[in-house]
């Protein structure tokens, strides 16, 4: 496994240089297209972009009380308000809440779920919270999933136990020789010859809405190698049997345009 990780990060280093060249030679002024929101989120997002101090203040108070998926995206709207004073007001609150929200929405825990992987993935798509399934059988699934999704599983009555609070915690236990950590090792790390390691260069300016049944999250946030306003470089690991074109189609179904793989 040490050899595999060395190979993986060597490829990452080469790819970072490639991505940097692409970014330098591309117009970086284009911005990420806005995602389509639904329900009350649309109204709140519009109010957070308003220059009316009272309207913005009321919306900011509502946002500050939110503790649910999607809050981070709304905060991005608030801290980019066109009025400098309102932006400062938003930043003051955002700094207090950003780490907690990111932890719940993005940073995955390693969990044991008493359900088949197909049910887990169906719930993840419905929640717009992606998970990374490490292994599964007829009775349970081991996955990397954010705390918001763990709460969703538990609210559905599905027994879910957090094994490690983060991927980093699992990796530390693995290095220390923990038997449970070793048995949880994903298949792609057990047998690297069966998997490809690529860098997906994603053109954020070409974002589109995900296809029906697909969420718009890529996977583990820890696999993001670098990003700017235009491009995101993502460390992608997938079976050797999967072609590059079919992998790019998978990104397209999630609403991402791949400039190179």
PDB file of C-alpha atoms in Angstrom:
ATOM      1  CA  UNK A   1       0.000   0.000   0.000  1.00  0.00           C
ATOM      2  CA  UNK A   2       2.933   2.355   0.671  1.00  0.00           C
ATOM      3  CA  UNK A   3       4.072   1.843  -2.911  1.00  0.00           C
ATOM      4  CA  UNK A   4       0.587   2.627  -4.153  1.00  0.00           C
ATOM      5  CA  UNK A   5       0.344   5.850  -2.147  1.00  0.00           C
ATOM      6  CA  UNK A   6       3.783   6.941  -3.402  1.00  0.00           C
ATOM      7  CA  UNK A   7       2.701   6.286  -6.966  1.00  0.00           C
ATOM      8  CA  UNK A   8      -0.572   8.093  -6.347  1.00  0.00           C
ATOM      9  CA  UNK A   9       1.040  11.266  -5.012  1.00  0.00           C
ATOM     10  CA  UNK A  10       3.759  11.225  -7.667  1.00  0.00           C
ATOM     11  CA  UNK A  11       1.028  11.292 -10.273  1.00  0.00           C
ATOM     12  CA  UNK A  12      -0.687  14.067  -8.335  1.00  0.00           C
ATOM     13  CA  UNK A  13       2.458  16.220  -8.389  1.00  0.00           C
ATOM     14  CA  UNK A  14       2.847  15.844 -12.146  1.00  0.00           C
ATOM     15  CA  UNK A  15      -0.810  16.595 -12.660  1.00  0.00           C
ATOM     16  CA  UNK A  16      -0.670  19.742 -10.527  1.00  0.00           C
ATOM     17  CA  UNK A  17       1.996  21.151 -12.843  1.00  0.00           C
ATOM     18  CA  UNK A  18      -0.199  20.319 -15.835  1.00  0.00           C
ATOM     19  CA  UNK A  19      -3.241  21.967 -14.260  1.00  0.00           C
ATOM     20  CA  UNK A  20      -1.249  25.084 -13.397  1.00  0.00           C
ATOM     21  CA  UNK A  21      -0.200  25.485 -17.033  1.00  0.00           C
ATOM     22  CA  UNK A  22      -3.809  25.110 -18.155  1.00  0.00           C
ATOM     23  CA  UNK A  23      -4.985  27.744 -15.704  1.00  0.00           C
ATOM     24  CA  UNK A  24      -2.270  30.260 -16.644  1.00  0.00           C
ATOM     25  CA  UNK A  25      -3.247  30.036 -20.297  1.00  0.00           C
ATOM     26  CA  UNK A  26      -6.980  30.394 -19.742  1.00  0.00           C
ATOM     27  CA  UNK A  27      -9.085  33.450 -19.016  1.00  0.00           C
ATOM     28  CA  UNK A  28      -9.545  33.274 -15.233  1.00  0.00           C
ATOM     29  CA  UNK A  29     -12.142  36.020 -15.146  1.00  0.00           C
ATOM     30  CA  UNK A  30     -15.055  33.714 -15.885  1.00  0.00           C
ATOM     31  CA  UNK A  31     -17.014  32.661 -12.851  1.00  0.00           C
ATOM     32  CA  UNK A  32     -18.741  29.530 -11.665  1.00  0.00           C
ATOM     33  CA  UNK A  33     -22.333  29.458 -12.944  1.00  0.00           C
ATOM     34  CA  UNK A  34     -24.945  29.593 -10.198  1.00  0.00           C
ATOM     35  CA  UNK A  35     -26.736  26.376  -9.286  1.00  0.00           C
ATOM     36  CA  UNK A  36     -30.487  26.243  -9.504  1.00  0.00           C
ATOM     37  CA  UNK A  37     -32.080  26.411  -6.042  1.00  0.00           C
ATOM     38  CA  UNK A  38     -35.540  25.260  -5.008  1.00  0.00           C
ATOM     39  CA  UNK A  39     -38.271  26.264  -2.552  1.00  0.00           C
ATOM     40  CA  UNK A  40     -37.469  28.664   0.239  1.00  0.00           C
ATOM     41  CA  UNK A  41     -33.785  28.632  -0.667  1.00  0.00           C
ATOM     42  CA  UNK A  42     -34.480  30.696  -3.785  1.00  0.00           C
ATOM     43  CA  UNK A  43     -36.137  33.516  -1.842  1.00  0.00           C
ATOM     44  CA  UNK A  44     -33.501  33.486   0.900  1.00  0.00           C
ATOM     45  CA  UNK A  45     -30.694  33.530  -1.626  1.00  0.00           C
ATOM     46  CA  UNK A  46     -32.221  36.555  -3.377  1.00  0.00           C
ATOM     47  CA  UNK A  47     -32.589  38.415  -0.084  1.00  0.00           C
ATOM     48  CA  UNK A  48     -28.985  37.659   0.874  1.00  0.00           C
ATOM     49  CA  UNK A  49     -27.883  39.271  -2.394  1.00  0.00           C
ATOM     50  CA  UNK A  50     -29.997  42.377  -1.733  1.00  0.00           C
ATOM     51  CA  UNK A  51     -28.424  45.749  -0.968  1.00  0.00           C
ATOM     52  CA  UNK A  52     -31.375  46.677   1.231  1.00  0.00           C
ATOM     53  CA  UNK A  53     -29.950  46.648   4.757  1.00  0.00           C
ATOM     54  CA  UNK A  54     -33.158  45.585   6.488  1.00  0.00           C
ATOM     55  CA  UNK A  55     -33.983  42.829   4.002  1.00  0.00           C
ATOM     56  CA  UNK A  56     -30.416  41.527   4.118  1.00  0.00           C
ATOM     57  CA  UNK A  57     -30.335  41.645   7.927  1.00  0.00           C
ATOM     58  CA  UNK A  58     -33.534  39.610   8.253  1.00  0.00           C
ATOM     59  CA  UNK A  59     -32.229  37.035   5.762  1.00  0.00           C
ATOM     60  CA  UNK A  60     -28.847  36.858   7.521  1.00  0.00           C
ATOM     61  CA  UNK A  61     -30.554  36.145  10.854  1.00  0.00           C
ATOM     62  CA  UNK A  62     -32.447  33.262   9.259  1.00  0.00           C
ATOM     63  CA  UNK A  63     -29.266  31.926   7.680  1.00  0.00           C
ATOM     64  CA  UNK A  64     -27.347  32.129  10.959  1.00  0.00           C
ATOM     65  CA  UNK A  65     -29.958  29.843  12.537  1.00  0.00           C
ATOM     66  CA  UNK A  66     -29.798  27.266   9.717  1.00  0.00           C
ATOM     67  CA  UNK A  67     -28.208  23.912  10.424  1.00  0.00           C
ATOM     68  CA  UNK A  68     -28.952  21.824   7.359  1.00  0.00           C
ATOM     69  CA  UNK A  69     -27.436  20.860   4.002  1.00  0.00           C
ATOM     70  CA  UNK A  70     -27.214  23.782   1.604  1.00  0.00           C
ATOM     71  CA  UNK A  71     -26.387  26.395   4.239  1.00  0.00           C
ATOM     72  CA  UNK A  72     -22.790  26.731   3.051  1.00  0.00           C
ATOM     73  CA  UNK A  73     -23.904  27.684  -0.448  1.00  0.00           C
ATOM     74  CA  UNK A  74     -26.192  30.375   0.957  1.00  0.00           C
ATOM     75  CA  UNK A  75     -23.340  31.757   3.047  1.00  0.00           C
ATOM     76  CA  UNK A  76     -21.325  32.176  -0.155  1.00  0.00           C
ATOM     77  CA  UNK A  77     -24.093  34.442  -1.441  1.00  0.00           C
ATOM     78  CA  UNK A  78     -24.115  36.478   1.769  1.00  0.00           C
ATOM     79  CA  UNK A  79     -20.365  37.097   1.890  1.00  0.00           C
ATOM     80  CA  UNK A  80     -20.393  38.214  -1.754  1.00  0.00           C
ATOM     81  CA  UNK A  81     -23.128  40.807  -1.246  1.00  0.00           C
ATOM     82  CA  UNK A  82     -22.451  43.910  -3.409  1.00  0.00           C
ATOM     83  CA  UNK A  83     -22.615  46.255  -0.389  1.00  0.00           C
ATOM     84  CA  UNK A  84     -19.211  46.339   1.458  1.00  0.00           C
ATOM     85  CA  UNK A  85     -20.823  46.965   4.858  1.00  0.00           C
ATOM     86  CA  UNK A  86     -23.258  44.071   4.461  1.00  0.00           C
ATOM     87  CA  UNK A  87     -20.398  41.833   3.353  1.00  0.00           C
ATOM     88  CA  UNK A  88     -18.547  42.628   6.574  1.00  0.00           C
ATOM     89  CA  UNK A  89     -21.650  41.824   8.610  1.00  0.00           C
ATOM     90  CA  UNK A  90     -21.910  38.473   6.830  1.00  0.00           C
ATOM     91  CA  UNK A  91     -18.207  37.692   7.326  1.00  0.00           C
ATOM     92  CA  UNK A  92     -18.431  38.354  11.052  1.00  0.00           C
ATOM     93  CA  UNK A  93     -21.078  35.637  11.432  1.00  0.00           C
ATOM     94  CA  UNK A  94     -19.647  33.330   8.783  1.00  0.00           C
ATOM     95  CA  UNK A  95     -16.294  32.998  10.557  1.00  0.00           C
ATOM     96  CA  UNK A  96     -18.103  31.697  13.625  1.00  0.00           C
ATOM     97  CA  UNK A  97     -20.101  29.083  11.749  1.00  0.00           C
ATOM     98  CA  UNK A  98     -18.123  28.049   8.651  1.00  0.00           C
ATOM     99  CA  UNK A  99     -15.979  25.317  10.207  1.00  0.00           C
ATOM    100  CA  UNK A 100     -18.935  23.608  11.895  1.00  0.00           C
ATOM    101  CA  UNK A 101     -21.083  23.709   8.753  1.00  0.00           C
ATOM    102  CA  UNK A 102     -18.258  22.453   6.534  1.00  0.00           C
ATOM    103  CA  UNK A 103     -17.592  19.611   8.958  1.00  0.00           C
ATOM    104  CA  UNK A 104     -21.230  18.518   8.869  1.00  0.00           C
ATOM    105  CA  UNK A 105     -21.796  18.906   5.160  1.00  0.00           C
ATOM    106  CA  UNK A 106     -18.486  18.026   3.531  1.00  0.00           C
ATOM    107  CA  UNK A 107     -15.899  16.277   5.727  1.00  0.00           C
ATOM    108  CA  UNK A 108     -16.689  12.543   5.752  1.00  0.00           C
ATOM    109  CA  UNK A 109     -16.762  10.187   8.693  1.00  0.00           C
ATOM    110  CA  UNK A 110     -16.159   6.454   8.303  1.00  0.00           C
ATOM    111  CA  UNK A 111     -19.408   4.677   9.171  1.00  0.00           C
ATOM    112  CA  UNK A 112     -20.921   1.200   9.308  1.00  0.00           C
ATOM    113  CA  UNK A 113     -24.485   1.256   7.948  1.00  0.00           C
ATOM    114  CA  UNK A 114     -26.954  -1.614   8.427  1.00  0.00           C
ATOM    115  CA  UNK A 115     -28.305  -1.364   4.896  1.00  0.00           C
ATOM    116  CA  UNK A 116     -27.394  -2.378   1.369  1.00  0.00           C
ATOM    117  CA  UNK A 117     -25.364   0.074  -0.672  1.00  0.00           C
ATOM    118  CA  UNK A 118     -28.165   0.642  -3.202  1.00  0.00           C
ATOM    119  CA  UNK A 119     -30.461   1.940  -0.476  1.00  0.00           C
ATOM    120  CA  UNK A 120     -27.674   4.093   0.955  1.00  0.00           C
ATOM    121  CA  UNK A 121     -26.933   5.649  -2.443  1.00  0.00           C
ATOM    122  CA  UNK A 122     -30.624   6.268  -3.137  1.00  0.00           C
ATOM    123  CA  UNK A 123     -30.955   8.204   0.118  1.00  0.00           C
ATOM    124  CA  UNK A 124     -27.734  10.092  -0.614  1.00  0.00           C
ATOM    125  CA  UNK A 125     -29.044  11.268  -3.985  1.00  0.00           C
ATOM    126  CA  UNK A 126     -32.335  12.334  -2.414  1.00  0.00           C
ATOM    127  CA  UNK A 127     -30.441  14.294   0.241  1.00  0.00           C
ATOM    128  CA  UNK A 128     -28.000  15.837  -2.274  1.00  0.00           C
ATOM    129  CA  UNK A 129     -25.229  14.547  -0.003  1.00  0.00           C
ATOM    130  CA  UNK A 130     -22.844  12.192  -1.716  1.00  0.00           C
ATOM    131  CA  UNK A 131     -21.159   9.236  -0.036  1.00  0.00           C
ATOM    132  CA  UNK A 132     -18.172   7.122  -0.969  1.00  0.00           C
ATOM    133  CA  UNK A 133     -18.965   3.421  -0.506  1.00  0.00           C
ATOM    134  CA  UNK A 134     -15.867   1.514   0.576  1.00  0.00           C
ATOM    135  CA  UNK A 135     -17.384  -1.950   0.750  1.00  0.00           C
ATOM    136  CA  UNK A 136     -20.793  -3.585   1.050  1.00  0.00           C
ATOM    137  CA  UNK A 137     -22.650  -6.871   1.243  1.00  0.00           C
ATOM    138  CA  UNK A 138     -26.262  -7.989   1.652  1.00  0.00           C
ATOM    139  CA  UNK A 139     -26.427  -6.758   5.241  1.00  0.00           C
ATOM    140  CA  UNK A 140     -24.271  -3.673   5.656  1.00  0.00           C
ATOM    141  CA  UNK A 141     -22.260  -0.940   3.977  1.00  0.00           C
ATOM    142  CA  UNK A 142     -19.000   0.694   4.996  1.00  0.00           C
ATOM    143  CA  UNK A 143     -18.824   4.234   3.658  1.00  0.00           C
ATOM    144  CA  UNK A 144     -17.278   7.676   4.020  1.00  0.00           C
ATOM    145  CA  UNK A 145     -20.197  10.036   4.631  1.00  0.00           C
ATOM    146  CA  UNK A 146     -20.648  13.547   6.085  1.00  0.00           C
ATOM    147  CA  UNK A 147     -22.402  13.935   9.468  1.00  0.00           C
ATOM    148  CA  UNK A 148     -25.501  15.446   7.852  1.00  0.00           C
ATOM    149  CA  UNK A 149     -26.017  12.206   5.942  1.00  0.00           C
ATOM    150  CA  UNK A 150     -25.382  10.104   9.041  1.00  0.00           C
ATOM    151  CA  UNK A 151     -28.203  12.043  10.722  1.00  0.00           C
ATOM    152  CA  UNK A 152     -30.437  11.417   7.701  1.00  0.00           C
ATOM    153  CA  UNK A 153     -29.801   7.668   7.911  1.00  0.00           C
ATOM    154  CA  UNK A 154     -30.593   7.610  11.610  1.00  0.00           C
ATOM    155  CA  UNK A 155     -33.803   9.589  11.051  1.00  0.00           C
ATOM    156  CA  UNK A 156     -34.813   6.867   8.569  1.00  0.00           C
ATOM    157  CA  UNK A 157     -34.382   4.270  11.302  1.00  0.00           C
ATOM    158  CA  UNK A 158     -31.233   2.812   9.735  1.00  0.00           C
ATOM    159  CA  UNK A 159     -28.662   1.717  12.303  1.00  0.00           C
ATOM    160  CA  UNK A 160     -25.496   3.712  11.610  1.00  0.00           C
ATOM    161  CA  UNK A 161     -22.337   3.663  13.702  1.00  0.00           C
ATOM    162  CA  UNK A 162     -19.428   6.082  13.320  1.00  0.00           C
ATOM    163  CA  UNK A 163     -16.198   4.073  13.286  1.00  0.00           C
ATOM    164  CA  UNK A 164     -13.757   6.935  12.708  1.00  0.00           C
ATOM    165  CA  UNK A 165     -14.504  10.645  12.901  1.00  0.00           C
ATOM    166  CA  UNK A 166     -12.572  11.408   9.701  1.00  0.00           C
ATOM    167  CA  UNK A 167     -10.510   9.758   6.983  1.00  0.00           C
ATOM    168  CA  UNK A 168      -7.421  11.174   8.680  1.00  0.00           C
ATOM    169  CA  UNK A 169      -8.370   9.407  11.923  1.00  0.00           C
ATOM    170  CA  UNK A 170      -8.783   6.125  10.030  1.00  0.00           C
ATOM    171  CA  UNK A 171      -5.399   6.585   8.315  1.00  0.00           C
ATOM    172  CA  UNK A 172      -3.727   7.207  11.673  1.00  0.00           C
ATOM    173  CA  UNK A 173      -5.287   4.051  13.121  1.00  0.00           C
ATOM    174  CA  UNK A 174      -4.138   2.141  10.035  1.00  0.00           C
ATOM    175  CA  UNK A 175      -0.546   3.303  10.488  1.00  0.00           C
ATOM    176  CA  UNK A 176      -0.693   2.286  14.139  1.00  0.00           C
ATOM    177  CA  UNK A 177      -1.674  -1.252  13.165  1.00  0.00           C
ATOM    178  CA  UNK A 178      -5.336  -1.131  14.202  1.00  0.00           C
ATOM    179  CA  UNK A 179      -6.994  -4.367  13.016  1.00  0.00           C
ATOM    180  CA  UNK A 180     -10.412  -2.809  12.374  1.00  0.00           C
ATOM    181  CA  UNK A 181      -8.862  -0.006  10.318  1.00  0.00           C
ATOM    182  CA  UNK A 182      -7.037  -2.591   8.219  1.00  0.00           C
ATOM    183  CA  UNK A 183     -10.185  -4.604   7.514  1.00  0.00           C
ATOM    184  CA  UNK A 184     -11.959  -1.422   6.365  1.00  0.00           C
ATOM    185  CA  UNK A 185      -9.355  -0.555   3.740  1.00  0.00           C
ATOM    186  CA  UNK A 186     -11.128   0.187   0.425  1.00  0.00           C
ATOM    187  CA  UNK A 187     -10.624  -2.320  -2.368  1.00  0.00           C
ATOM    188  CA  UNK A 188      -8.742   0.171  -4.562  1.00  0.00           C
ATOM    189  CA  UNK A 189      -6.038   0.455  -1.884  1.00  0.00           C
ATOM    190  CA  UNK A 190      -5.782  -3.310  -1.386  1.00  0.00           C
ATOM    191  CA  UNK A 191      -5.140  -4.040  -5.063  1.00  0.00           C
ATOM    192  CA  UNK A 192      -3.963  -0.990  -6.970  1.00  0.00           C
ATOM    193  CA  UNK A 193      -3.549  -2.902 -10.256  1.00  0.00           C
ATOM    194  CA  UNK A 194      -7.328  -3.072 -10.572  1.00  0.00           C
ATOM    195  CA  UNK A 195      -7.693   0.708 -10.361  1.00  0.00           C
ATOM    196  CA  UNK A 196      -6.681   3.819 -12.276  1.00  0.00           C
ATOM    197  CA  UNK A 197      -5.408   6.973 -10.612  1.00  0.00           C
ATOM    198  CA  UNK A 198      -6.190  10.125 -12.611  1.00  0.00           C
ATOM    199  CA  UNK A 199      -6.525  13.861 -12.158  1.00  0.00           C
ATOM    200  CA  UNK A 200      -9.855  15.176 -13.411  1.00  0.00           C
ATOM    201  CA  UNK A 201      -9.470  18.798 -14.521  1.00  0.00           C
ATOM    202  CA  UNK A 202     -12.954  20.286 -14.127  1.00  0.00           C
ATOM    203  CA  UNK A 203     -14.021  23.493 -15.852  1.00  0.00           C
ATOM    204  CA  UNK A 204     -16.195  25.159 -13.226  1.00  0.00           C
ATOM    205  CA  UNK A 205     -17.410  27.797 -15.684  1.00  0.00           C
ATOM    206  CA  UNK A 206     -19.244  25.074 -17.591  1.00  0.00           C
ATOM    207  CA  UNK A 207     -21.341  23.836 -14.668  1.00  0.00           C
ATOM    208  CA  UNK A 208     -24.859  22.605 -15.368  1.00  0.00           C
ATOM    209  CA  UNK A 209     -27.684  21.075 -13.337  1.00  0.00           C
ATOM    210  CA  UNK A 210     -27.179  17.380 -12.409  1.00  0.00           C
ATOM    211  CA  UNK A 211     -29.194  14.777 -14.277  1.00  0.00           C
ATOM    212  CA  UNK A 212     -32.208  13.284 -12.537  1.00  0.00           C
ATOM    213  CA  UNK A 213     -31.133  11.010  -9.682  1.00  0.00           C
ATOM    214  CA  UNK A 214     -27.614  12.470  -9.412  1.00  0.00           C
ATOM    215  CA  UNK A 215     -26.163  14.778  -6.769  1.00  0.00           C
ATOM    216  CA  UNK A 216     -23.663  17.493  -7.670  1.00  0.00           C
ATOM    217  CA  UNK A 217     -20.910  16.490  -5.242  1.00  0.00           C
ATOM    218  CA  UNK A 218     -17.746  14.869  -6.575  1.00  0.00           C
ATOM    219  CA  UNK A 219     -16.722  12.760  -3.586  1.00  0.00           C
ATOM    220  CA  UNK A 220     -14.201  13.184  -0.782  1.00  0.00           C
ATOM    221  CA  UNK A 221     -13.163  16.808  -0.282  1.00  0.00           C
ATOM    222  CA  UNK A 222      -9.708  15.545   0.715  1.00  0.00           C
ATOM    223  CA  UNK A 223      -9.148  14.503  -2.923  1.00  0.00           C
ATOM    224  CA  UNK A 224      -9.327  18.071  -4.221  1.00  0.00           C
ATOM    225  CA  UNK A 225      -5.721  18.801  -5.236  1.00  0.00           C
ATOM    226  CA  UNK A 226      -6.127  22.479  -6.134  1.00  0.00           C
ATOM    227  CA  UNK A 227      -8.689  24.979  -7.429  1.00  0.00           C
ATOM    228  CA  UNK A 228      -9.274  28.577  -8.454  1.00  0.00           C
ATOM    229  CA  UNK A 229     -12.264  30.501  -9.831  1.00  0.00           C
ATOM    230  CA  UNK A 230     -12.180  28.586 -13.129  1.00  0.00           C
ATOM    231  CA  UNK A 231     -10.688  25.119 -12.601  1.00  0.00           C
ATOM    232  CA  UNK A 232     -10.726  22.366 -10.004  1.00  0.00           C
ATOM    233  CA  UNK A 233      -8.254  19.479  -9.999  1.00  0.00           C
ATOM    234  CA  UNK A 234      -9.667  16.328  -8.417  1.00  0.00           C
ATOM    235  CA  UNK A 235      -7.737  13.146  -7.626  1.00  0.00           C
ATOM    236  CA  UNK A 236      -9.953  10.432  -9.104  1.00  0.00           C
ATOM    237  CA  UNK A 237      -9.594   6.692  -8.481  1.00  0.00           C
ATOM    238  CA  UNK A 238     -11.788   4.270 -10.418  1.00  0.00           C
ATOM    239  CA  UNK A 239     -11.692   0.670 -11.731  1.00  0.00           C
ATOM    240  CA  UNK A 240      -9.293  -0.112 -14.583  1.00  0.00           C
ATOM    241  CA  UNK A 241     -12.217  -1.549 -16.541  1.00  0.00           C
ATOM    242  CA  UNK A 242     -13.814   1.915 -16.789  1.00  0.00           C
ATOM    243  CA  UNK A 243     -12.838   3.938 -19.871  1.00  0.00           C
ATOM    244  CA  UNK A 244     -11.908   7.605 -19.697  1.00  0.00           C
ATOM    245  CA  UNK A 245     -14.873   8.584 -21.881  1.00  0.00           C
ATOM    246  CA  UNK A 246     -17.381   6.766 -19.686  1.00  0.00           C
ATOM    247  CA  UNK A 247     -15.820   8.337 -16.593  1.00  0.00           C
ATOM    248  CA  UNK A 248     -16.192  11.781 -18.156  1.00  0.00           C
ATOM    249  CA  UNK A 249     -19.830  10.950 -18.896  1.00  0.00           C
ATOM    250  CA  UNK A 250     -20.280  10.210 -15.178  1.00  0.00           C
ATOM    251  CA  UNK A 251     -18.994  13.689 -14.337  1.00  0.00           C
ATOM    252  CA  UNK A 252     -21.331  15.182 -16.957  1.00  0.00           C
ATOM    253  CA  UNK A 253     -24.324  13.512 -15.312  1.00  0.00           C
ATOM    254  CA  UNK A 254     -23.347  15.288 -12.095  1.00  0.00           C
ATOM    255  CA  UNK A 255     -23.211  18.610 -13.928  1.00  0.00           C
ATOM    256  CA  UNK A 256     -19.413  18.888 -14.319  1.00  0.00           C
ATOM    257  CA  UNK A 257     -17.530  19.511 -17.579  1.00  0.00           C
ATOM    258  CA  UNK A 258     -14.146  17.760 -17.620  1.00  0.00           C
ATOM    259  CA  UNK A 259     -11.449  19.655 -19.530  1.00  0.00           C
ATOM    260  CA  UNK A 260      -9.053  16.725 -19.200  1.00  0.00           C
ATOM    261  CA  UNK A 261      -8.602  13.435 -17.387  1.00  0.00           C
TER     262      UNK A 261
END
